[in-house]
Amino acid sequence: QVQLVESGGGLVQAGGSLRLSCAASGSIFRINAMRWYRQAPGKQRELVASIISGGRTNYADSVKGRFTISRDNAKNTVYLEMNSLKPEDTAVYSCNADAQPRSSAGSYSYWGQGTQVTVSS
């Protein structure tokens, strides 16, 4: 009922920037929160940044001051602007949303397929 599609990943040199996008589609009544996670090889998935419907944001300490999460509610799209990238930022970045489909009174968690970000030194 709800689909998330990420885009914008790729290869970038250390110190460079990338902008990730995640577009939600389907029969959506409301999106309560959107988040970016990442998972590097051999590591657990970690929460990078989140934004709630009211606009409040949170960031992992490792990316604070370098990454910015934002959203366009009209497009049901969330962005992650990544600046001053480091090799340790290399990971698969996945979009997550807490959304209520029109067919349900409850909210559910949805995931995108993920997009690879590789930062070279």
mmCIF file with all atom_site columns, C-alpha atoms in Angstrom:
data_model
loop_
_atom_site.group_PDB
_atom_site.id
_atom_site.type_symbol
_atom_site.label_atom_id
_atom_site.label_alt_id
_atom_site.label_comp_id
_atom_site.label_asym_id
_atom_site.label_entity_id
_atom_site.label_seq_id
_atom_site.pdbx_PDB_ins_code
_atom_site.Cartn_x
_atom_site.Cartn_y
_atom_site.Cartn_z
_atom_site.occupancy
_atom_site.B_iso_or_equiv
_atom_site.pdbx_formal_charge
_atom_site.auth_seq_id
_atom_site.auth_comp_id
_atom_site.auth_asym_id
_atom_site.auth_atom_id
_atom_site.pdbx_PDB_model_num
ATOM 1   C CA . GLN A 1 1   ? 0.000  0.000  0.000  1.00 0.00 ? 1   GLN A CA 1
ATOM 2   C CA . VAL A 1 2   ? 2.907  2.326  0.739  1.00 0.00 ? 2   VAL A CA 1
ATOM 3   C CA . GLN A 1 3   ? 6.121  2.289  -1.244 1.00 0.00 ? 3   GLN A CA 1
ATOM 4   C CA . LEU A 1 4   ? 9.371  4.123  -0.613 1.00 0.00 ? 4   LEU A CA 1
ATOM 5   C CA . VAL A 1 5   ? 11.955 4.682  -3.333 1.00 0.00 ? 5   VAL A CA 1
ATOM 6   C CA . GLU A 1 6   ? 15.399 6.089  -2.591 1.00 0.00 ? 6   GLU A CA 1
ATOM 7   C CA . SER A 1 7   ? 17.694 7.791  -5.049 1.00 0.00 ? 7   SER A CA 1
ATOM 8   C CA . GLY A 1 8   ? 20.863 9.847  -5.087 1.00 0.00 ? 8   GLY A CA 1
ATOM 9   C CA . GLY A 1 9   ? 23.457 7.380  -3.871 1.00 0.00 ? 9   GLY A CA 1
ATOM 10  C CA . GLY A 1 10  ? 26.786 6.964  -5.565 1.00 0.00 ? 10  GLY A CA 1
ATOM 11  C CA . LEU A 1 11  ? 30.531 7.309  -5.302 1.00 0.00 ? 11  LEU A CA 1
ATOM 12  C CA . VAL A 1 12  ? 32.023 10.492 -3.912 1.00 0.00 ? 12  VAL A CA 1
ATOM 13  C CA . GLN A 1 13  ? 35.427 11.582 -2.678 1.00 0.00 ? 13  GLN A CA 1
ATOM 14  C CA . ALA A 1 14  ? 36.059 12.377 0.963  1.00 0.00 ? 14  ALA A CA 1
ATOM 15  C CA . GLY A 1 15  ? 34.984 15.904 1.722  1.00 0.00 ? 15  GLY A CA 1
ATOM 16  C CA . GLY A 1 16  ? 32.356 15.857 -0.981 1.00 0.00 ? 16  GLY A CA 1
ATOM 17  C CA . SER A 1 17  ? 28.582 15.983 -0.809 1.00 0.00 ? 17  SER A CA 1
ATOM 18  C CA . LEU A 1 18  ? 25.594 13.909 -1.826 1.00 0.00 ? 18  LEU A CA 1
ATOM 19  C CA . ARG A 1 19  ? 21.870 14.456 -1.603 1.00 0.00 ? 19  ARG A CA 1
ATOM 20  C CA . LEU A 1 20  ? 19.627 11.466 -1.060 1.00 0.00 ? 20  LEU A CA 1
ATOM 21  C CA . SER A 1 21  ? 15.919 11.487 -1.804 1.00 0.00 ? 21  SER A CA 1
ATOM 22  C CA . CYS A 1 22  ? 13.133 9.195  -0.675 1.00 0.00 ? 22  CYS A CA 1
ATOM 23  C CA . ALA A 1 23  ? 9.709  9.460  -2.247 1.00 0.00 ? 23  ALA A CA 1
ATOM 24  C CA . ALA A 1 24  ? 6.684  7.809  -0.672 1.00 0.00 ? 24  ALA A CA 1
ATOM 25  C CA . SER A 1 25  ? 3.780  6.743  -2.831 1.00 0.00 ? 25  SER A CA 1
ATOM 26  C CA . GLY A 1 26  ? 0.613  4.710  -2.607 1.00 0.00 ? 26  GLY A CA 1
ATOM 27  C CA . SER A 1 27  ? -2.642 5.045  -0.736 1.00 0.00 ? 27  SER A CA 1
ATOM 28  C CA . ILE A 1 28  ? -1.360 7.137  2.167  1.00 0.00 ? 28  ILE A CA 1
ATOM 29  C CA . PHE A 1 29  ? -3.504 8.852  4.742  1.00 0.00 ? 29  PHE A CA 1
ATOM 30  C CA . ARG A 1 30  ? -0.696 10.297 6.819  1.00 0.00 ? 30  ARG A CA 1
ATOM 31  C CA . ILE A 1 31  ? 3.054  10.078 7.267  1.00 0.00 ? 31  ILE A CA 1
ATOM 32  C CA . ASN A 1 32  ? 3.996  10.559 10.906 1.00 0.00 ? 32  ASN A CA 1
ATOM 33  C CA . ALA A 1 33  ? 7.761  10.354 10.638 1.00 0.00 ? 33  ALA A CA 1
ATOM 34  C CA . MET A 1 34  ? 10.495 9.687  8.129  1.00 0.00 ? 34  MET A CA 1
ATOM 35  C CA . ARG A 1 35  ? 13.982 8.448  8.875  1.00 0.00 ? 35  ARG A CA 1
ATOM 36  C CA . TRP A 1 36  ? 17.255 7.604  7.257  1.00 0.00 ? 36  TRP A CA 1
ATOM 37  C CA . TYR A 1 37  ? 19.166 4.534  8.403  1.00 0.00 ? 37  TYR A CA 1
ATOM 38  C CA . ARG A 1 38  ? 22.459 3.168  7.214  1.00 0.00 ? 38  ARG A CA 1
ATOM 39  C CA . GLN A 1 39  ? 24.257 -0.130 7.441  1.00 0.00 ? 39  GLN A CA 1
ATOM 40  C CA . ALA A 1 40  ? 27.945 -0.577 6.753  1.00 0.00 ? 40  ALA A CA 1
ATOM 41  C CA . PRO A 1 41  ? 29.562 -3.968 6.099  1.00 0.00 ? 41  PRO A CA 1
ATOM 42  C CA . GLY A 1 42  ? 29.960 -5.907 9.332  1.00 0.00 ? 42  GLY A CA 1
ATOM 43  C CA . LYS A 1 43  ? 27.977 -3.397 11.351 1.00 0.00 ? 43  LYS A CA 1
ATOM 44  C CA . GLN A 1 44  ? 24.443 -3.147 12.626 1.00 0.00 ? 44  GLN A CA 1
ATOM 45  C CA . ARG A 1 45  ? 21.942 -0.821 11.051 1.00 0.00 ? 45  ARG A CA 1
ATOM 46  C CA . GLU A 1 46  ? 21.985 2.578  12.708 1.00 0.00 ? 46  GLU A CA 1
ATOM 47  C CA . LEU A 1 47  ? 19.637 5.520  12.727 1.00 0.00 ? 47  LEU A CA 1
ATOM 48  C CA . VAL A 1 48  ? 21.205 8.488  10.971 1.00 0.00 ? 48  VAL A CA 1
ATOM 49  C CA . ALA A 1 49  ? 18.484 11.122 11.061 1.00 0.00 ? 49  ALA A CA 1
ATOM 50  C CA . SER A 1 50  ? 14.765 11.478 11.583 1.00 0.00 ? 50  SER A CA 1
ATOM 51  C CA . ILE A 1 51  ? 12.089 14.066 11.028 1.00 0.00 ? 51  ILE A CA 1
ATOM 52  C CA . ILE A 1 52  ? 8.535  14.084 12.348 1.00 0.00 ? 52  ILE A CA 1
ATOM 53  C CA . SER A 1 53  ? 5.509  15.580 10.655 1.00 0.00 ? 53  SER A CA 1
ATOM 54  C CA . GLY A 1 54  ? 5.855  18.777 12.664 1.00 0.00 ? 54  GLY A CA 1
ATOM 55  C CA . GLY A 1 55  ? 9.398  19.297 11.425 1.00 0.00 ? 55  GLY A CA 1
ATOM 56  C CA . ARG A 1 56  ? 11.467 18.345 14.461 1.00 0.00 ? 56  ARG A CA 1
ATOM 57  C CA . THR A 1 57  ? 14.716 16.643 13.542 1.00 0.00 ? 57  THR A CA 1
ATOM 58  C CA . ASN A 1 58  ? 17.239 14.396 15.255 1.00 0.00 ? 58  ASN A CA 1
ATOM 59  C CA . TYR A 1 59  ? 20.688 13.235 14.193 1.00 0.00 ? 59  TYR A CA 1
ATOM 60  C CA . ALA A 1 60  ? 23.217 10.658 15.171 1.00 0.00 ? 60  ALA A CA 1
ATOM 61  C CA . ASP A 1 61  ? 26.222 12.203 16.867 1.00 0.00 ? 61  ASP A CA 1
ATOM 62  C CA . SER A 1 62  ? 28.487 10.937 14.112 1.00 0.00 ? 62  SER A CA 1
ATOM 63  C CA . VAL A 1 63  ? 26.731 13.033 11.453 1.00 0.00 ? 63  VAL A CA 1
ATOM 64  C CA . LYS A 1 64  ? 25.606 16.036 13.464 1.00 0.00 ? 64  LYS A CA 1
ATOM 65  C CA . GLY A 1 65  ? 26.678 19.249 11.801 1.00 0.00 ? 65  GLY A CA 1
ATOM 66  C CA . ARG A 1 66  ? 27.381 17.509 8.491  1.00 0.00 ? 66  ARG A CA 1
ATOM 67  C CA . PHE A 1 67  ? 24.035 16.003 7.471  1.00 0.00 ? 67  PHE A CA 1
ATOM 68  C CA . THR A 1 68  ? 20.675 17.716 7.142  1.00 0.00 ? 68  THR A CA 1
ATOM 69  C CA . ILE A 1 69  ? 17.311 15.984 6.881  1.00 0.00 ? 69  ILE A CA 1
ATOM 70  C CA . SER A 1 70  ? 14.362 17.810 5.361  1.00 0.00 ? 70  SER A CA 1
ATOM 71  C CA . ARG A 1 71  ? 11.038 17.017 3.774  1.00 0.00 ? 71  ARG A CA 1
ATOM 72  C CA . ASP A 1 72  ? 8.574  18.257 1.219  1.00 0.00 ? 72  ASP A CA 1
ATOM 73  C CA . ASN A 1 73  ? 5.171  17.287 2.555  1.00 0.00 ? 73  ASN A CA 1
ATOM 74  C CA . ALA A 1 74  ? 3.406  18.091 -0.697 1.00 0.00 ? 74  ALA A CA 1
ATOM 75  C CA . LYS A 1 75  ? 5.581  15.539 -2.483 1.00 0.00 ? 75  LYS A CA 1
ATOM 76  C CA . ASN A 1 76  ? 5.779  13.030 0.392  1.00 0.00 ? 76  ASN A CA 1
ATOM 77  C CA . THR A 1 77  ? 9.519  13.172 -0.040 1.00 0.00 ? 77  THR A CA 1
ATOM 78  C CA . VAL A 1 78  ? 12.332 13.280 2.484  1.00 0.00 ? 78  VAL A CA 1
ATOM 79  C CA . TYR A 1 79  ? 15.896 14.348 1.712  1.00 0.00 ? 79  TYR A CA 1
ATOM 80  C CA . LEU A 1 80  ? 19.253 13.794 3.317  1.00 0.00 ? 80  LEU A CA 1
ATOM 81  C CA . GLU A 1 81  ? 21.896 16.354 2.435  1.00 0.00 ? 81  GLU A CA 1
ATOM 82  C CA . MET A 1 82  ? 25.292 14.914 3.275  1.00 0.00 ? 82  MET A CA 1
ATOM 83  C CA . ASN A 1 83  ? 28.278 17.239 3.434  1.00 0.00 ? 83  ASN A CA 1
ATOM 84  C CA . SER A 1 84  ? 31.916 16.771 4.412  1.00 0.00 ? 84  SER A CA 1
ATOM 85  C CA . LEU A 1 85  ? 31.610 13.073 3.731  1.00 0.00 ? 85  LEU A CA 1
ATOM 86  C CA . LYS A 1 86  ? 34.080 10.674 5.287  1.00 0.00 ? 86  LYS A CA 1
ATOM 87  C CA . PRO A 1 87  ? 35.052 7.135  4.292  1.00 0.00 ? 87  PRO A CA 1
ATOM 88  C CA . GLU A 1 88  ? 33.315 5.890  7.431  1.00 0.00 ? 88  GLU A CA 1
ATOM 89  C CA . ASP A 1 89  ? 30.039 7.200  6.006  1.00 0.00 ? 89  ASP A CA 1
ATOM 90  C CA . THR A 1 90  ? 30.176 4.426  3.416  1.00 0.00 ? 90  THR A CA 1
ATOM 91  C CA . ALA A 1 91  ? 27.039 2.312  3.807  1.00 0.00 ? 91  ALA A CA 1
ATOM 92  C CA . VAL A 1 92  ? 23.720 1.359  2.329  1.00 0.00 ? 92  VAL A CA 1
ATOM 93  C CA . TYR A 1 93  ? 21.308 4.126  3.229  1.00 0.00 ? 93  TYR A CA 1
ATOM 94  C CA . SER A 1 94  ? 17.658 3.167  3.655  1.00 0.00 ? 94  SER A CA 1
ATOM 95  C CA . CYS A 1 95  ? 14.567 5.276  4.030  1.00 0.00 ? 95  CYS A CA 1
ATOM 96  C CA . ASN A 1 96  ? 11.983 4.410  6.663  1.00 0.00 ? 96  ASN A CA 1
ATOM 97  C CA . ALA A 1 97  ? 8.544  5.890  7.246  1.00 0.00 ? 97  ALA A CA 1
ATOM 98  C CA . ASP A 1 98  ? 5.855  5.564  9.876  1.00 0.00 ? 98  ASP A CA 1
ATOM 99  C CA . ALA A 1 99  ? 2.742  5.884  7.769  1.00 0.00 ? 99  ALA A CA 1
ATOM 100 C CA . GLN A 1 100 ? -0.957 5.239  8.053  1.00 0.00 ? 100 GLN A CA 1
ATOM 101 C CA . PRO A 1 101 ? -2.487 3.786  4.898  1.00 0.00 ? 101 PRO A CA 1
ATOM 102 C CA . ARG A 1 102 ? -6.003 4.802  3.962  1.00 0.00 ? 102 ARG A CA 1
ATOM 103 C CA . SER A 1 103 ? -7.195 1.250  4.523  1.00 0.00 ? 103 SER A CA 1
ATOM 104 C CA . SER A 1 104 ? -6.161 1.166  8.182  1.00 0.00 ? 104 SER A CA 1
ATOM 105 C CA . ALA A 1 105 ? -6.648 3.087  11.404 1.00 0.00 ? 105 ALA A CA 1
ATOM 106 C CA . GLY A 1 106 ? -3.125 2.248  12.505 1.00 0.00 ? 106 GLY A CA 1
ATOM 107 C CA . SER A 1 107 ? 0.351  3.353  11.540 1.00 0.00 ? 107 SER A CA 1
ATOM 108 C CA . TYR A 1 108 ? 2.961  0.968  10.127 1.00 0.00 ? 108 TYR A CA 1
ATOM 109 C CA . SER A 1 109 ? 6.651  1.009  9.402  1.00 0.00 ? 109 SER A CA 1
ATOM 110 C CA . TYR A 1 110 ? 7.755  0.908  5.749  1.00 0.00 ? 110 TYR A CA 1
ATOM 111 C CA . TRP A 1 111 ? 11.195 0.549  4.187  1.00 0.00 ? 111 TRP A CA 1
ATOM 112 C CA . GLY A 1 112 ? 12.766 1.437  0.897  1.00 0.00 ? 112 GLY A CA 1
ATOM 113 C CA . GLN A 1 113 ? 15.193 -0.773 -0.988 1.00 0.00 ? 113 GLN A CA 1
ATOM 114 C CA . GLY A 1 114 ? 18.256 1.230  -0.016 1.00 0.00 ? 114 GLY A CA 1
ATOM 115 C CA . THR A 1 115 ? 20.870 3.147  -1.958 1.00 0.00 ? 115 THR A CA 1
ATOM 116 C CA . GLN A 1 116 ? 24.627 2.651  -1.811 1.00 0.00 ? 116 GLN A CA 1
ATOM 117 C CA . VAL A 1 117 ? 26.851 5.514  -0.714 1.00 0.00 ? 117 VAL A CA 1
ATOM 118 C CA . THR A 1 118 ? 30.576 5.008  -1.123 1.00 0.00 ? 118 THR A CA 1
ATOM 119 C CA . VAL A 1 119 ? 33.092 7.596  0.050  1.00 0.00 ? 119 VAL A CA 1
ATOM 120 C CA . SER A 1 120 ? 36.635 7.194  -1.195 1.00 0.00 ? 120 SER A CA 1
ATOM 121 C CA . SER A 1 121 ? 39.720 8.595  0.479  1.00 0.00 ? 121 SER A CA 1
#
